[in-house]
JSON list of C-alpha atoms in Angstrom, two decimals:
[
{"chain": "A", "resi": 144, "resn": "UNK", "atom": "CA", "xyz": [1.20, 6.94, -14.05]},
{"chain": "A", "resi": 145, "resn": "UNK", "atom": "CA", "xyz": [3.94, 6.05, -11.82]},
{"chain": "A", "resi": 146, "resn": "UNK", "atom": "CA", "xyz": [4.09, 3.81, -7.99]},
{"chain": "A", "resi": 147, "resn": "UNK", "atom": "CA", "xyz": [4.35, 6.64, -6.60]},
{"chain": "A", "resi": 148, "resn": "UNK", "atom": "CA", "xyz": [1.24, 8.31, -8.03]},
{"chain": "A", "resi": 149, "resn": "UNK", "atom": "CA", "xyz": [-1.13, 5.39, -7.09]},
{"chain": "A", "resi": 150, "resn": "UNK", "atom": "CA", "xyz": [0.00, 4.90, -3.24]},
{"chain": "A", "resi": 151, "resn": "UNK", "atom": "CA", "xyz": [-0.53, 8.76, -3.73]},
{"chain": "A", "resi": 152, "resn": "UNK", "atom": "CA", "xyz": [-4.52, 8.35, -4.45]},
{"chain": "A", "resi": 153, "resn": "UNK", "atom": "CA", "xyz": [-4.77, 5.05, -2.12]},
{"chain": "A", "resi": 154, "resn": "UNK", "atom": "CA", "xyz": [-4.39, 7.42, 0.73]},
{"chain": "A", "resi": 155, "resn": "UNK", "atom": "CA", "xyz": [-6.35, 10.21, -0.49]},
{"chain": "A", "resi": 156, "resn": "UNK", "atom": "CA", "xyz": [-9.23, 8.38, -1.73]},
{"chain": "A", "resi": 157, "resn": "UNK", "atom": "CA", "xyz": [-8.97, 6.01, 1.29]},
{"chain": "A", "resi": 158, "resn": "UNK", "atom": "CA", "xyz": [-8.69, 8.73, 3.70]},
{"chain": "A", "resi": 159, "resn": "UNK", "atom": "CA", "xyz": [-11.68, 10.14, 2.09]},
{"chain": "A", "resi": 160, "resn": "UNK", "atom": "CA", "xyz": [-13.67, 7.33, 1.78]},
{"chain": "A", "resi": 161, "resn": "UNK", "atom": "CA", "xyz": [-13.25, 7.90, 5.54]},
{"chain": "A", "resi": 162, "resn": "UNK", "atom": "CA", "xyz": [-14.34, 10.78, 6.04]},
{"chain": "A", "resi": 163, "resn": "UNK", "atom": "CA", "xyz": [-17.57, 9.78, 3.63]},
{"chain": "A", "resi": 164, "resn": "UNK", "atom": "CA", "xyz": [-18.57, 7.18, 6.14]},
{"chain": "A", "resi": 165, "resn": "UNK", "atom": "CA", "xyz": [-18.20, 9.10, 9.04]},
{"chain": "A", "resi": 166, "resn": "UNK", "atom": "CA", "xyz": [-20.53, 11.56, 7.27]},
{"chain": "A", "resi": 167, "resn": "UNK", "atom": "CA", "xyz": [-23.05, 9.48, 5.98]},
{"chain": "A", "resi": 168, "resn": "UNK", "atom": "CA", "xyz": [-23.09, 7.17, 9.20]},
{"chain": "A", "resi": 169, "resn": "UNK", "atom": "CA", "xyz": [-23.04, 3.10, 9.67]},
{"chain": "A", "resi": 170, "resn": "UNK", "atom": "CA", "xyz": [-26.13, 2.47, 9.07]},
{"chain": "A", "resi": 171, "resn": "UNK", "atom": "CA", "xyz": [-26.88, 4.49, 5.78]},
{"chain": "A", "resi": 172, "resn": "UNK", "atom": "CA", "xyz": [-28.17, 2.87, 2.95]},
{"chain": "A", "resi": 173, "resn": "UNK", "atom": "CA", "xyz": [-25.12, 2.50, -0.39]},
{"chain": "A", "resi": 174, "resn": "UNK", "atom": "CA", "xyz": [-27.46, 3.29, -3.34]},
{"chain": "A", "resi": 175, "resn": "UNK", "atom": "CA", "xyz": [-24.26, 2.38, -5.77]},
{"chain": "A", "resi": 176, "resn": "UNK", "atom": "CA", "xyz": [-23.90, -1.51, -4.14]},
{"chain": "A", "resi": 177, "resn": "UNK", "atom": "CA", "xyz": [-26.99, -2.24, -3.54]},
{"chain": "A", "resi": 178, "resn": "UNK", "atom": "CA", "xyz": [-28.02, -3.93, -0.43]},
{"chain": "A", "resi": 179, "resn": "UNK", "atom": "CA", "xyz": [-25.49, -2.79, 1.27]},
{"chain": "A", "resi": 180, "resn": "UNK", "atom": "CA", "xyz": [-25.05, 0.07, 3.83]},
{"chain": "A", "resi": 181, "resn": "UNK", "atom": "CA", "xyz": [-21.50, 2.38, 4.96]},
{"chain": "A", "resi": 182, "resn": "UNK", "atom": "CA", "xyz": [-20.50, -1.18, 7.69]},
{"chain": "A", "resi": 183, "resn": "UNK", "atom": "CA", "xyz": [-21.08, -3.36, 4.81]},
{"chain": "A", "resi": 184, "resn": "UNK", "atom": "CA", "xyz": [-18.80, -0.68, 3.07]},
{"chain": "A", "resi": 185, "resn": "UNK", "atom": "CA", "xyz": [-15.95, -0.38, 5.30]},
{"chain": "A", "resi": 186, "resn": "UNK", "atom": "CA", "xyz": [-15.94, -4.31, 6.04]},
{"chain": "A", "resi": 187, "resn": "UNK", "atom": "CA", "xyz": [-15.24, -5.13, 2.48]},
{"chain": "A", "resi": 188, "resn": "UNK", "atom": "CA", "xyz": [-13.05, -1.93, 2.41]},
{"chain": "A", "resi": 189, "resn": "UNK", "atom": "CA", "xyz": [-11.25, -3.25, 5.12]},
{"chain": "A", "resi": 190, "resn": "UNK", "atom": "CA", "xyz": [-10.97, -6.69, 4.37]},
{"chain": "A", "resi": 191, "resn": "UNK", "atom": "CA", "xyz": [-9.52, -6.05, 0.86]},
{"chain": "A", "resi": 192, "resn": "UNK", "atom": "CA", "xyz": [-7.31, -3.58, 1.99]},
{"chain": "A", "resi": 193, "resn": "UNK", "atom": "CA", "xyz": [-5.55, -5.75, 3.89]},
{"chain": "A", "resi": 194, "resn": "UNK", "atom": "CA", "xyz": [-5.95, -8.81, 1.54]},
{"chain": "A", "resi": 195, "resn": "UNK", "atom": "CA", "xyz": [-3.59, -7.01, -0.79]},
{"chain": "A", "resi": 196, "resn": "UNK", "atom": "CA", "xyz": [-1.24, -6.07, 1.93]},
{"chain": "A", "resi": 197, "resn": "UNK", "atom": "CA", "xyz": [-0.46, -9.36, 2.96]},
{"chain": "A", "resi": 198, "resn": "UNK", "atom": "CA", "xyz": [0.65, -9.92, -0.91]},
{"chain": "A", "resi": 199, "resn": "UNK", "atom": "CA", "xyz": [3.13, -7.20, -0.23]},
{"chain": "A", "resi": 200, "resn": "UNK", "atom": "CA", "xyz": [3.91, -7.34, 2.34]},
{"chain": "A", "resi": 201, "resn": "UNK", "atom": "CA", "xyz": [4.41, -11.35, 2.69]},
{"chain": "A", "resi": 202, "resn": "UNK", "atom": "CA", "xyz": [5.84, -11.80, -1.00]},
{"chain": "A", "resi": 203, "resn": "UNK", "atom": "CA", "xyz": [6.48, -15.46, -1.92]},
{"chain": "A", "resi": 204, "resn": "UNK", "atom": "CA", "xyz": [5.24, -16.93, 0.85]},
{"chain": "A", "resi": 205, "resn": "UNK", "atom": "CA", "xyz": [2.10, -15.42, 0.68]},
{"chain": "A", "resi": 206, "resn": "UNK", "atom": "CA", "xyz": [1.34, -18.04, -2.15]},
{"chain": "A", "resi": 207, "resn": "UNK", "atom": "CA", "xyz": [3.46, -21.24, -0.15]},
{"chain": "A", "resi": 208, "resn": "UNK", "atom": "CA", "xyz": [1.39, -24.75, -0.62]},
{"chain": "A", "resi": 209, "resn": "UNK", "atom": "CA", "xyz": [-0.91, -23.13, -3.09]},
{"chain": "A", "resi": 210, "resn": "UNK", "atom": "CA", "xyz": [-2.62, -21.26, -0.45]},
{"chain": "A", "resi": 211, "resn": "UNK", "atom": "CA", "xyz": [-3.97, -17.77, -0.21]},
{"chain": "A", "resi": 212, "resn": "UNK", "atom": "CA", "xyz": [-3.76, -14.96, 2.59]},
{"chain": "A", "resi": 213, "resn": "UNK", "atom": "CA", "xyz": [-6.91, -15.93, 5.15]},
{"chain": "A", "resi": 214, "resn": "UNK", "atom": "CA", "xyz": [-9.30, -12.51, 4.61]},
{"chain": "A", "resi": 215, "resn": "UNK", "atom": "CA", "xyz": [-9.96, -10.72, 7.35]},
{"chain": "A", "resi": 216, "resn": "UNK", "atom": "CA", "xyz": [-13.70, -10.07, 9.34]},
{"chain": "A", "resi": 217, "resn": "UNK", "atom": "CA", "xyz": [-14.70, -6.63, 10.05]},
{"chain": "A", "resi": 218, "resn": "UNK", "atom": "CA", "xyz": [-15.03, -6.98, 14.28]},
{"chain": "A", "resi": 219, "resn": "UNK", "atom": "CA", "xyz": [-18.24, -5.77, 15.62]},
{"chain": "A", "resi": 220, "resn": "UNK", "atom": "CA", "xyz": [-17.78, -3.03, 16.74]},
{"chain": "A", "resi": 221, "resn": "UNK", "atom": "CA", "xyz": [-15.50, 0.14, 15.64]},
{"chain": "A", "resi": 222, "resn": "UNK", "atom": "CA", "xyz": [-15.65, -0.70, 12.08]},
{"chain": "A", "resi": 223, "resn": "UNK", "atom": "CA", "xyz": [-14.55, 2.39, 10.95]},
{"chain": "A", "resi": 224, "resn": "UNK", "atom": "CA", "xyz": [-11.09, 2.53, 13.10]},
{"chain": "A", "resi": 225, "resn": "UNK", "atom": "CA", "xyz": [-10.74, -0.53, 12.01]},
{"chain": "A", "resi": 226, "resn": "UNK", "atom": "CA", "xyz": [-11.37, 0.43, 8.09]},
{"chain": "A", "resi": 227, "resn": "UNK", "atom": "CA", "xyz": [-8.53, 3.48, 9.10]},
{"chain": "A", "resi": 228, "resn": "UNK", "atom": "CA", "xyz": [-6.42, 0.80, 10.28]},
{"chain": "A", "resi": 229, "resn": "UNK", "atom": "CA", "xyz": [-6.03, -1.61, 8.11]},
{"chain": "A", "resi": 230, "resn": "UNK", "atom": "CA", "xyz": [-5.77, 1.94, 4.72]},
{"chain": "A", "resi": 231, "resn": "UNK", "atom": "CA", "xyz": [-2.64, 2.80, 7.09]},
{"chain": "A", "resi": 232, "resn": "UNK", "atom": "CA", "xyz": [-0.84, 0.18, 7.04]},
{"chain": "A", "resi": 233, "resn": "UNK", "atom": "CA", "xyz": [-1.46, -0.82, 3.07]},
{"chain": "A", "resi": 234, "resn": "UNK", "atom": "CA", "xyz": [-0.12, 2.02, 2.40]},
{"chain": "A", "resi": 235, "resn": "UNK", "atom": "CA", "xyz": [2.73, 2.20, 4.67]},
{"chain": "A", "resi": 236, "resn": "UNK", "atom": "CA", "xyz": [3.27, -1.12, 3.40]},
{"chain": "A", "resi": 237, "resn": "UNK", "atom": "CA", "xyz": [3.56, -0.36, -0.58]},
{"chain": "A", "resi": 238, "resn": "UNK", "atom": "CA", "xyz": [5.48, 3.14, -0.01]},
{"chain": "A", "resi": 239, "resn": "UNK", "atom": "CA", "xyz": [8.15, 0.58, 2.46]},
{"chain": "A", "resi": 240, "resn": "UNK", "atom": "CA", "xyz": [8.22, -2.33, -1.27]},
{"chain": "A", "resi": 241, "resn": "UNK", "atom": "CA", "xyz": [10.58, -2.37, -3.27]},
{"chain": "A", "resi": 242, "resn": "UNK", "atom": "CA", "xyz": [10.72, -1.93, -6.24]},
{"chain": "A", "resi": 243, "resn": "UNK", "atom": "CA", "xyz": [11.85, -5.89, -7.71]},
{"chain": "A", "resi": 244, "resn": "UNK", "atom": "CA", "xyz": [9.13, -7.49, -4.77]},
{"chain": "A", "resi": 245, "resn": "UNK", "atom": "CA", "xyz": [7.91, -11.32, -6.28]},
{"chain": "A", "resi": 246, "resn": "UNK", "atom": "CA", "xyz": [4.45, -11.68, -5.65]},
{"chain": "A", "resi": 247, "resn": "UNK", "atom": "CA", "xyz": [1.55, -12.97, -6.68]},
{"chain": "A", "resi": 248, "resn": "UNK", "atom": "CA", "xyz": [-0.59, -10.33, -8.92]},
{"chain": "A", "resi": 249, "resn": "UNK", "atom": "CA", "xyz": [-3.54, -11.71, -11.41]},
{"chain": "A", "resi": 250, "resn": "UNK", "atom": "CA", "xyz": [-4.05, -8.43, -14.19]},
{"chain": "A", "resi": 251, "resn": "UNK", "atom": "CA", "xyz": [-0.95, -7.88, -16.19]},
{"chain": "A", "resi": 252, "resn": "UNK", "atom": "CA", "xyz": [1.18, -5.25, -14.73]},
{"chain": "A", "resi": 253, "resn": "UNK", "atom": "CA", "xyz": [5.40, -4.16, -15.59]},
{"chain": "A", "resi": 254, "resn": "UNK", "atom": "CA", "xyz": [5.56, -5.38, -11.77]},
{"chain": "A", "resi": 255, "resn": "UNK", "atom": "CA", "xyz": [4.10, -7.28, -8.84]},
{"chain": "A", "resi": 256, "resn": "UNK", "atom": "CA", "xyz": [4.80, -3.87, -6.64]},
{"chain": "A", "resi": 257, "resn": "UNK", "atom": "CA", "xyz": [3.15, -1.65, -9.68]},
{"chain": "A", "resi": 258, "resn": "UNK", "atom": "CA", "xyz": [-0.36, -3.69, -9.85]},
{"chain": "A", "resi": 259, "resn": "UNK", "atom": "CA", "xyz": [-0.66, -3.65, -6.59]},
{"chain": "A", "resi": 260, "resn": "UNK", "atom": "CA", "xyz": [0.02, 0.23, -6.38]},
{"chain": "A", "resi": 261, "resn": "UNK", "atom": "CA", "xyz": [-2.99, 0.58, -9.31]},
{"chain": "A", "resi": 262, "resn": "UNK", "atom": "CA", "xyz": [-4.77, -1.90, -8.27]},
{"chain": "A", "resi": 263, "resn": "UNK", "atom": "CA", "xyz": [-5.13, -0.34, -4.97]},
{"chain": "A", "resi": 264, "resn": "UNK", "atom": "CA", "xyz": [-6.20, 2.97, -6.30]},
{"chain": "A", "resi": 265, "resn": "UNK", "atom": "CA", "xyz": [-9.09, 1.88, -8.57]},
{"chain": "A", "resi": 266, "resn": "UNK", "atom": "CA", "xyz": [-10.67, -0.67, -5.59]},
{"chain": "A", "resi": 267, "resn": "UNK", "atom": "CA", "xyz": [-10.08, 2.66, -3.07]},
{"chain": "A", "resi": 268, "resn": "UNK", "atom": "CA", "xyz": [-11.22, 5.09, -5.44]},
{"chain": "A", "resi": 269, "resn": "UNK", "atom": "CA", "xyz": [-14.12, 3.75, -6.56]},
{"chain": "A", "resi": 270, "resn": "UNK", "atom": "CA", "xyz": [-15.22, 3.09, -3.49]},
{"chain": "A", "resi": 271, "resn": "UNK", "atom": "CA", "xyz": [-14.93, 5.72, -1.92]},
{"chain": "A", "resi": 272, "resn": "UNK", "atom": "CA", "xyz": [-17.54, 7.22, -5.25]},
{"chain": "A", "resi": 273, "resn": "UNK", "atom": "CA", "xyz": [-20.07, 3.70, -2.89]},
{"chain": "A", "resi": 274, "resn": "UNK", "atom": "CA", "xyz": [-18.60, 6.12, 0.33]},
{"chain": "A", "resi": 275, "resn": "UNK", "atom": "CA", "xyz": [-20.19, 9.73, -1.33]},
{"chain": "A", "resi": 276, "resn": "UNK", "atom": "CA", "xyz": [-23.81, 8.67, -2.89]},
{"chain": "A", "resi": 277, "resn": "UNK", "atom": "CA", "xyz": [-24.81, 7.07, 1.24]},
{"chain": "A", "resi": 278, "resn": "UNK", "atom": "CA", "xyz": [-24.46, 11.21, 1.56]},
{"chain": "A", "resi": 279, "resn": "UNK", "atom": "CA", "xyz": [-25.54, 12.60, -1.20]},
{"chain": "A", "resi": 280, "resn": "UNK", "atom": "CA", "xyz": [-22.33, 13.70, -3.70]},
{"chain": "A", "resi": 281, "resn": "UNK", "atom": "CA", "xyz": [-19.83, 12.20, -6.65]},
{"chain": "A", "resi": 282, "resn": "UNK", "atom": "CA", "xyz": [-16.82, 12.80, -7.07]},
{"chain": "A", "resi": 283, "resn": "UNK", "atom": "CA", "xyz": [-14.81, 14.25, -9.85]},
{"chain": "A", "resi": 284, "resn": "UNK", "atom": "CA", "xyz": [-11.43, 12.37, -9.93]},
{"chain": "A", "resi": 285, "resn": "UNK", "atom": "CA", "xyz": [-7.81, 13.37, -11.29]},
{"chain": "A", "resi": 286, "resn": "UNK", "atom": "CA", "xyz": [-8.11, 13.19, -15.26]},
{"chain": "A", "resi": 287, "resn": "UNK", "atom": "CA", "xyz": [-4.97, 10.95, -14.84]},
{"chain": "A", "resi": 288, "resn": "UNK", "atom": "CA", "xyz": [-6.77, 8.66, -12.03]},
{"chain": "A", "resi": 289, "resn": "UNK", "atom": "CA", "xyz": [-9.46, 8.27, -14.46]},
{"chain": "A", "resi": 290, "resn": "UNK", "atom": "CA", "xyz": [-8.51, 7.58, -17.60]},
{"chain": "A", "resi": 291, "resn": "UNK", "atom": "CA", "xyz": [-5.82, 5.29, -15.84]},
{"chain": "A", "resi": 292, "resn": "UNK", "atom": "CA", "xyz": [-9.04, 3.74, -14.02]},
{"chain": "A", "resi": 293, "resn": "UNK", "atom": "CA", "xyz": [-11.07, 3.16, -17.72]},
{"chain": "A", "resi": 294, "resn": "UNK", "atom": "CA", "xyz": [-7.49, 1.80, -19.46]},
{"chain": "A", "resi": 295, "resn": "UNK", "atom": "CA", "xyz": [-7.26, -1.02, -16.01]},
{"chain": "A", "resi": 296, "resn": "UNK", "atom": "CA", "xyz": [-10.85, -1.82, -16.65]},
{"chain": "A", "resi": 297, "resn": "UNK", "atom": "CA", "xyz": [-11.17, -2.84, -20.64]},
{"chain": "A", "resi": 298, "resn": "UNK", "atom": "CA", "xyz": [-7.37, -3.27, -20.37]},
{"chain": "A", "resi": 299, "resn": "UNK", "atom": "CA", "xyz": [-7.43, -5.50, -17.51]},
{"chain": "A", "resi": 300, "resn": "UNK", "atom": "CA", "xyz": [-10.75, -6.93, -15.94]},
{"chain": "A", "resi": 301, "resn": "UNK", "atom": "CA", "xyz": [-12.59, -7.73, -19.15]},
{"chain": "A", "resi": 302, "resn": "UNK", "atom": "CA", "xyz": [-9.12, -8.60, -21.25]},
{"chain": "A", "resi": 303, "resn": "UNK", "atom": "CA", "xyz": [-9.52, -11.65, -19.30]},
{"chain": "A", "resi": 304, "resn": "UNK", "atom": "CA", "xyz": [-12.55, -14.41, -21.11]},
{"chain": "A", "resi": 305, "resn": "UNK", "atom": "CA", "xyz": [-15.45, -13.52, -19.48]},
{"chain": "A", "resi": 306, "resn": "UNK", "atom": "CA", "xyz": [-18.84, -15.33, -19.86]},
{"chain": "A", "resi": 307, "resn": "UNK", "atom": "CA", "xyz": [-20.66, -12.84, -18.72]},
{"chain": "A", "resi": 308, "resn": "UNK", "atom": "CA", "xyz": [-19.39, -10.16, -20.91]},
{"chain": "A", "resi": 309, "resn": "UNK", "atom": "CA", "xyz": [-20.63, -10.80, -24.57]},
{"chain": "A", "resi": 310, "resn": "UNK", "atom": "CA", "xyz": [-23.04, -9.58, -26.98]},
{"chain": "A", "resi": 311, "resn": "UNK", "atom": "CA", "xyz": [-24.45, -12.07, -29.59]},
{"chain": "A", "resi": 312, "resn": "UNK", "atom": "CA", "xyz": [-25.48, -10.13, -31.81]},
{"chain": "A", "resi": 313, "resn": "UNK", "atom": "CA", "xyz": [-22.09, -8.84, -31.49]},
{"chain": "A", "resi": 314, "resn": "UNK", "atom": "CA", "xyz": [-22.39, -4.76, -30.50]},
{"chain": "A", "resi": 315, "resn": "UNK", "atom": "CA", "xyz": [-19.87, -1.66, -29.53]},
{"chain": "A", "resi": 316, "resn": "UNK", "atom": "CA", "xyz": [-19.00, 0.82, -27.42]},
{"chain": "A", "resi": 317, "resn": "UNK", "atom": "CA", "xyz": [-16.61, 3.67, -28.38]},
{"chain": "A", "resi": 318, "resn": "UNK", "atom": "CA", "xyz": [-15.30, 6.06, -25.36]},
{"chain": "A", "resi": 319, "resn": "UNK", "atom": "CA", "xyz": [-14.33, 9.29, -26.57]},
{"chain": "A", "resi": 320, "resn": "UNK", "atom": "CA", "xyz": [-12.90, 11.55, -23.58]},
{"chain": "A", "resi": 321, "resn": "UNK", "atom": "CA", "xyz": [-13.23, 15.33, -24.17]},
{"chain": "A", "resi": 322, "resn": "UNK", "atom": "CA", "xyz": [-10.90, 16.25, -21.59]},
{"chain": "A", "resi": 323, "resn": "UNK", "atom": "CA", "xyz": [-7.93, 13.77, -22.67]},
{"chain": "A", "resi": 324, "resn": "UNK", "atom": "CA", "xyz": [-5.92, 12.29, -25.94]},
{"chain": "A", "resi": 325, "resn": "UNK", "atom": "CA", "xyz": [-7.11, 8.92, -25.24]},
{"chain": "A", "resi": 326, "resn": "UNK", "atom": "CA", "xyz": [-9.63, 6.40, -26.84]},
{"chain": "A", "resi": 327, "resn": "UNK", "atom": "CA", "xyz": [-11.49, 3.28, -26.25]},
{"chain": "A", "resi": 328, "resn": "UNK", "atom": "CA", "xyz": [-13.65, 1.29, -28.94]},
{"chain": "A", "resi": 329, "resn": "UNK", "atom": "CA", "xyz": [-14.82, -1.99, -26.91]},
{"chain": "A", "resi": 330, "resn": "UNK", "atom": "CA", "xyz": [-16.57, -5.03, -30.03]},
{"chain": "A", "resi": 331, "resn": "UNK", "atom": "CA", "xyz": [-18.43, -7.37, -27.55]},
{"chain": "A", "resi": 332, "resn": "UNK", "atom": "CA", "xyz": [-19.13, -11.16, -29.13]},
{"chain": "A", "resi": 333, "resn": "UNK", "atom": "CA", "xyz": [-20.26, -14.00, -28.58]},
{"chain": "A", "resi": 334, "resn": "UNK", "atom": "CA", "xyz": [-16.30, -15.02, -27.69]},
{"chain": "A", "resi": 335, "resn": "UNK", "atom": "CA", "xyz": [-16.12, -11.64, -24.93]},
{"chain": "A", "resi": 336, "resn": "UNK", "atom": "CA", "xyz": [-14.42, -8.33, -25.43]},
{"chain": "A", "resi": 337, "resn": "UNK", "atom": "CA", "xyz": [-11.84, -7.02, -27.60]},
{"chain": "A", "resi": 338, "resn": "UNK", "atom": "CA", "xyz": [-10.37, -3.22, -27.13]},
{"chain": "A", "resi": 339, "resn": "UNK", "atom": "CA", "xyz": [-9.08, -1.09, -29.33]},
{"chain": "A", "resi": 340, "resn": "UNK", "atom": "CA", "xyz": [-7.27, 1.92, -27.56]},
{"chain": "A", "resi": 341, "resn": "UNK", "atom": "CA", "xyz": [-6.50, 5.52, -29.18]},
{"chain": "A", "resi": 342, "resn": "UNK", "atom": "CA", "xyz": [-8.96, 4.19, -32.65]},
{"chain": "A", "resi": 343, "resn": "UNK", "atom": "CA", "xyz": [-11.53, 5.29, -34.55]},
{"chain": "A", "resi": 344, "resn": "UNK", "atom": "CA", "xyz": [-13.94, 2.94, -35.49]},
{"chain": "A", "resi": 345, "resn": "UNK", "atom": "CA", "xyz": [-17.33, 3.21, -35.83]},
{"chain": "A", "resi": 346, "resn": "UNK", "atom": "CA", "xyz": [-19.21, 1.76, -33.08]},
{"chain": "A", "resi": 347, "resn": "UNK", "atom": "CA", "xyz": [-22.80, 1.60, -32.21]},
{"chain": "A", "resi": 348, "resn": "UNK", "atom": "CA", "xyz": [-22.69, 3.32, -29.45]},
{"chain": "A", "resi": 349, "resn": "UNK", "atom": "CA", "xyz": [-20.77, 6.36, -28.38]},
{"chain": "A", "resi": 350, "resn": "UNK", "atom": "CA", "xyz": [-19.68, 8.00, -25.29]},
{"chain": "A", "resi": 351, "resn": "UNK", "atom": "CA", "xyz": [-18.92, 11.17, -24.86]},
{"chain": "A", "resi": 352, "resn": "UNK", "atom": "CA", "xyz": [-17.39, 13.91, -21.97]},
{"chain": "A", "resi": 353, "resn": "UNK", "atom": "CA", "xyz": [-15.35, 14.19, -18.72]},
{"chain": "A", "resi": 354, "resn": "UNK", "atom": "CA", "xyz": [-13.45, 11.16, -18.40]},
{"chain": "A", "resi": 355, "resn": "UNK", "atom": "CA", "xyz": [-13.85, 11.42, -14.35]},
{"chain": "A", "resi": 356, "resn": "UNK", "atom": "CA", "xyz": [-17.93, 11.08, -15.81]},
{"chain": "A", "resi": 357, "resn": "UNK", "atom": "CA", "xyz": [-16.48, 8.15, -17.93]},
{"chain": "A", "resi": 358, "resn": "UNK", "atom": "CA", "xyz": [-14.36, 6.21, -15.04]},
{"chain": "A", "resi": 359, "resn": "UNK", "atom": "CA", "xyz": [-17.38, 6.49, -13.39]},
{"chain": "A", "resi": 360, "resn": "UNK", "atom": "CA", "xyz": [-20.46, 4.93, -15.70]},
{"chain": "A", "resi": 361, "resn": "UNK", "atom": "CA", "xyz": [-17.71, 1.99, -17.09]},
{"chain": "A", "resi": 362, "resn": "UNK", "atom": "CA", "xyz": [-17.65, 0.90, -13.19]},
{"chain": "A", "resi": 363, "resn": "UNK", "atom": "CA", "xyz": [-21.47, 1.05, -12.87]},
{"chain": "A", "resi": 364, "resn": "UNK", "atom": "CA", "xyz": [-20.90, 4.16, -10.76]},
{"chain": "A", "resi": 365, "resn": "UNK", "atom": "CA", "xyz": [-23.81, 7.33, -10.95]},
{"chain": "A", "resi": 366, "resn": "UNK", "atom": "CA", "xyz": [-21.20, 10.37, -12.60]},
{"chain": "A", "resi": 367, "resn": "UNK", "atom": "CA", "xyz": [-21.39, 14.16, -12.11]},
{"chain": "A", "resi": 368, "resn": "UNK", "atom": "CA", "xyz": [-22.63, 15.33, -15.44]},
{"chain": "A", "resi": 369, "resn": "UNK", "atom": "CA", "xyz": [-24.70, 13.52, -18.01]},
{"chain": "A", "resi": 370, "resn": "UNK", "atom": "CA", "xyz": [-22.24, 11.46, -20.16]},
{"chain": "A", "resi": 371, "resn": "UNK", "atom": "CA", "xyz": [-23.47, 12.74, -23.87]},
{"chain": "A", "resi": 372, "resn": "UNK", "atom": "CA", "xyz": [-24.54, 8.80, -25.76]},
{"chain": "A", "resi": 373, "resn": "UNK", "atom": "CA", "xyz": [-25.61, 8.87, -29.57]},
{"chain": "A", "resi": 374, "resn": "UNK", "atom": "CA", "xyz": [-26.74, 5.58, -31.47]},
{"chain": "A", "resi": 375, "resn": "UNK", "atom": "CA", "xyz": [-27.81, 2.42, -29.40]},
{"chain": "A", "resi": 376, "resn": "UNK", "atom": "CA", "xyz": [-28.75, 3.26, -26.25]},
{"chain": "A", "resi": 377, "resn": "UNK", "atom": "CA", "xyz": [-29.39, -0.54, -25.00]},
{"chain": "A", "resi": 378, "resn": "UNK", "atom": "CA", "xyz": [-25.73, -0.92, -25.64]},
{"chain": "A", "resi": 379, "resn": "UNK", "atom": "CA", "xyz": [-24.98, 0.64, -22.39]},
{"chain": "A", "resi": 380, "resn": "UNK", "atom": "CA", "xyz": [-27.74, -1.14, -21.11]},
{"chain": "A", "resi": 381, "resn": "UNK", "atom": "CA", "xyz": [-26.01, -4.59, -22.00]},
{"chain": "A", "resi": 382, "resn": "UNK", "atom": "CA", "xyz": [-22.63, -2.57, -20.15]},
{"chain": "A", "resi": 383, "resn": "UNK", "atom": "CA", "xyz": [-25.01, -2.10, -17.06]},
{"chain": "A", "resi": 384, "resn": "UNK", "atom": "CA", "xyz": [-26.12, -5.76, -16.83]},
{"chain": "A", "resi": 385, "resn": "UNK", "atom": "CA", "xyz": [-23.54, -8.02, -17.66]},
{"chain": "A", "resi": 386, "resn": "UNK", "atom": "CA", "xyz": [-20.39, -5.67, -17.05]},
{"chain": "A", "resi": 387, "resn": "UNK", "atom": "CA", "xyz": [-19.53, -7.25, -13.15]},
{"chain": "A", "resi": 388, "resn": "UNK", "atom": "CA", "xyz": [-15.76, -7.01, -12.05]},
{"chain": "A", "resi": 389, "resn": "UNK", "atom": "CA", "xyz": [-14.73, -10.18, -10.29]},
{"chain": "A", "resi": 390, "resn": "UNK", "atom": "CA", "xyz": [-11.29, -9.44, -8.30]},
{"chain": "A", "resi": 391, "resn": "UNK", "atom": "CA", "xyz": [-8.47, -12.62, -7.74]}
]
């Protein structure tokens, strides 16, 4: 996906997140984020949007002296409006940023701007699912975005050393979407994750179904349908227990 596409997804899913939050109400529980209310979700997402925008806006100055920008705190009242303001500001900053932007990132990407546009697209899309969950709904995603999100999760976040996402004895998982020509083979061992893209290796568990459902499932959210499981479903239990994303 191109930067402009990712920024459009940040805008779209951020707006849908806000609409879902308004329907649910601030005190509604978020079943996909145990212990959170919708207010907590908006406070988190509003903080992350401002945090990301600060790196793009300030460029190298955001890390001057080795210090990160301060994290914003949600106000006691008007948190939905505060979230909307931060979301709109992030979209504007991403659209105004030069292609040769230089700033801090934390995952591999073609450029810093490509990193932040992509990261915030999936950050916002997944948390939109959380807001929708508070209303009893489950969203579906365009296949291109969902496949890109699985790529970012497996080849980005979990390509980094992770002390939790390990398995001893080793286990393997293959993700086979039925609606895109792409697949992912994940080998989990004592040292972490090894990923093969578009391979057809055997696996202890094969997940197949629509790529939108697989995107949500791998992010440990509830999918619309029930992806087909072939093999040892304890591998999915291991994933749900240990696949935790730590950003920054």
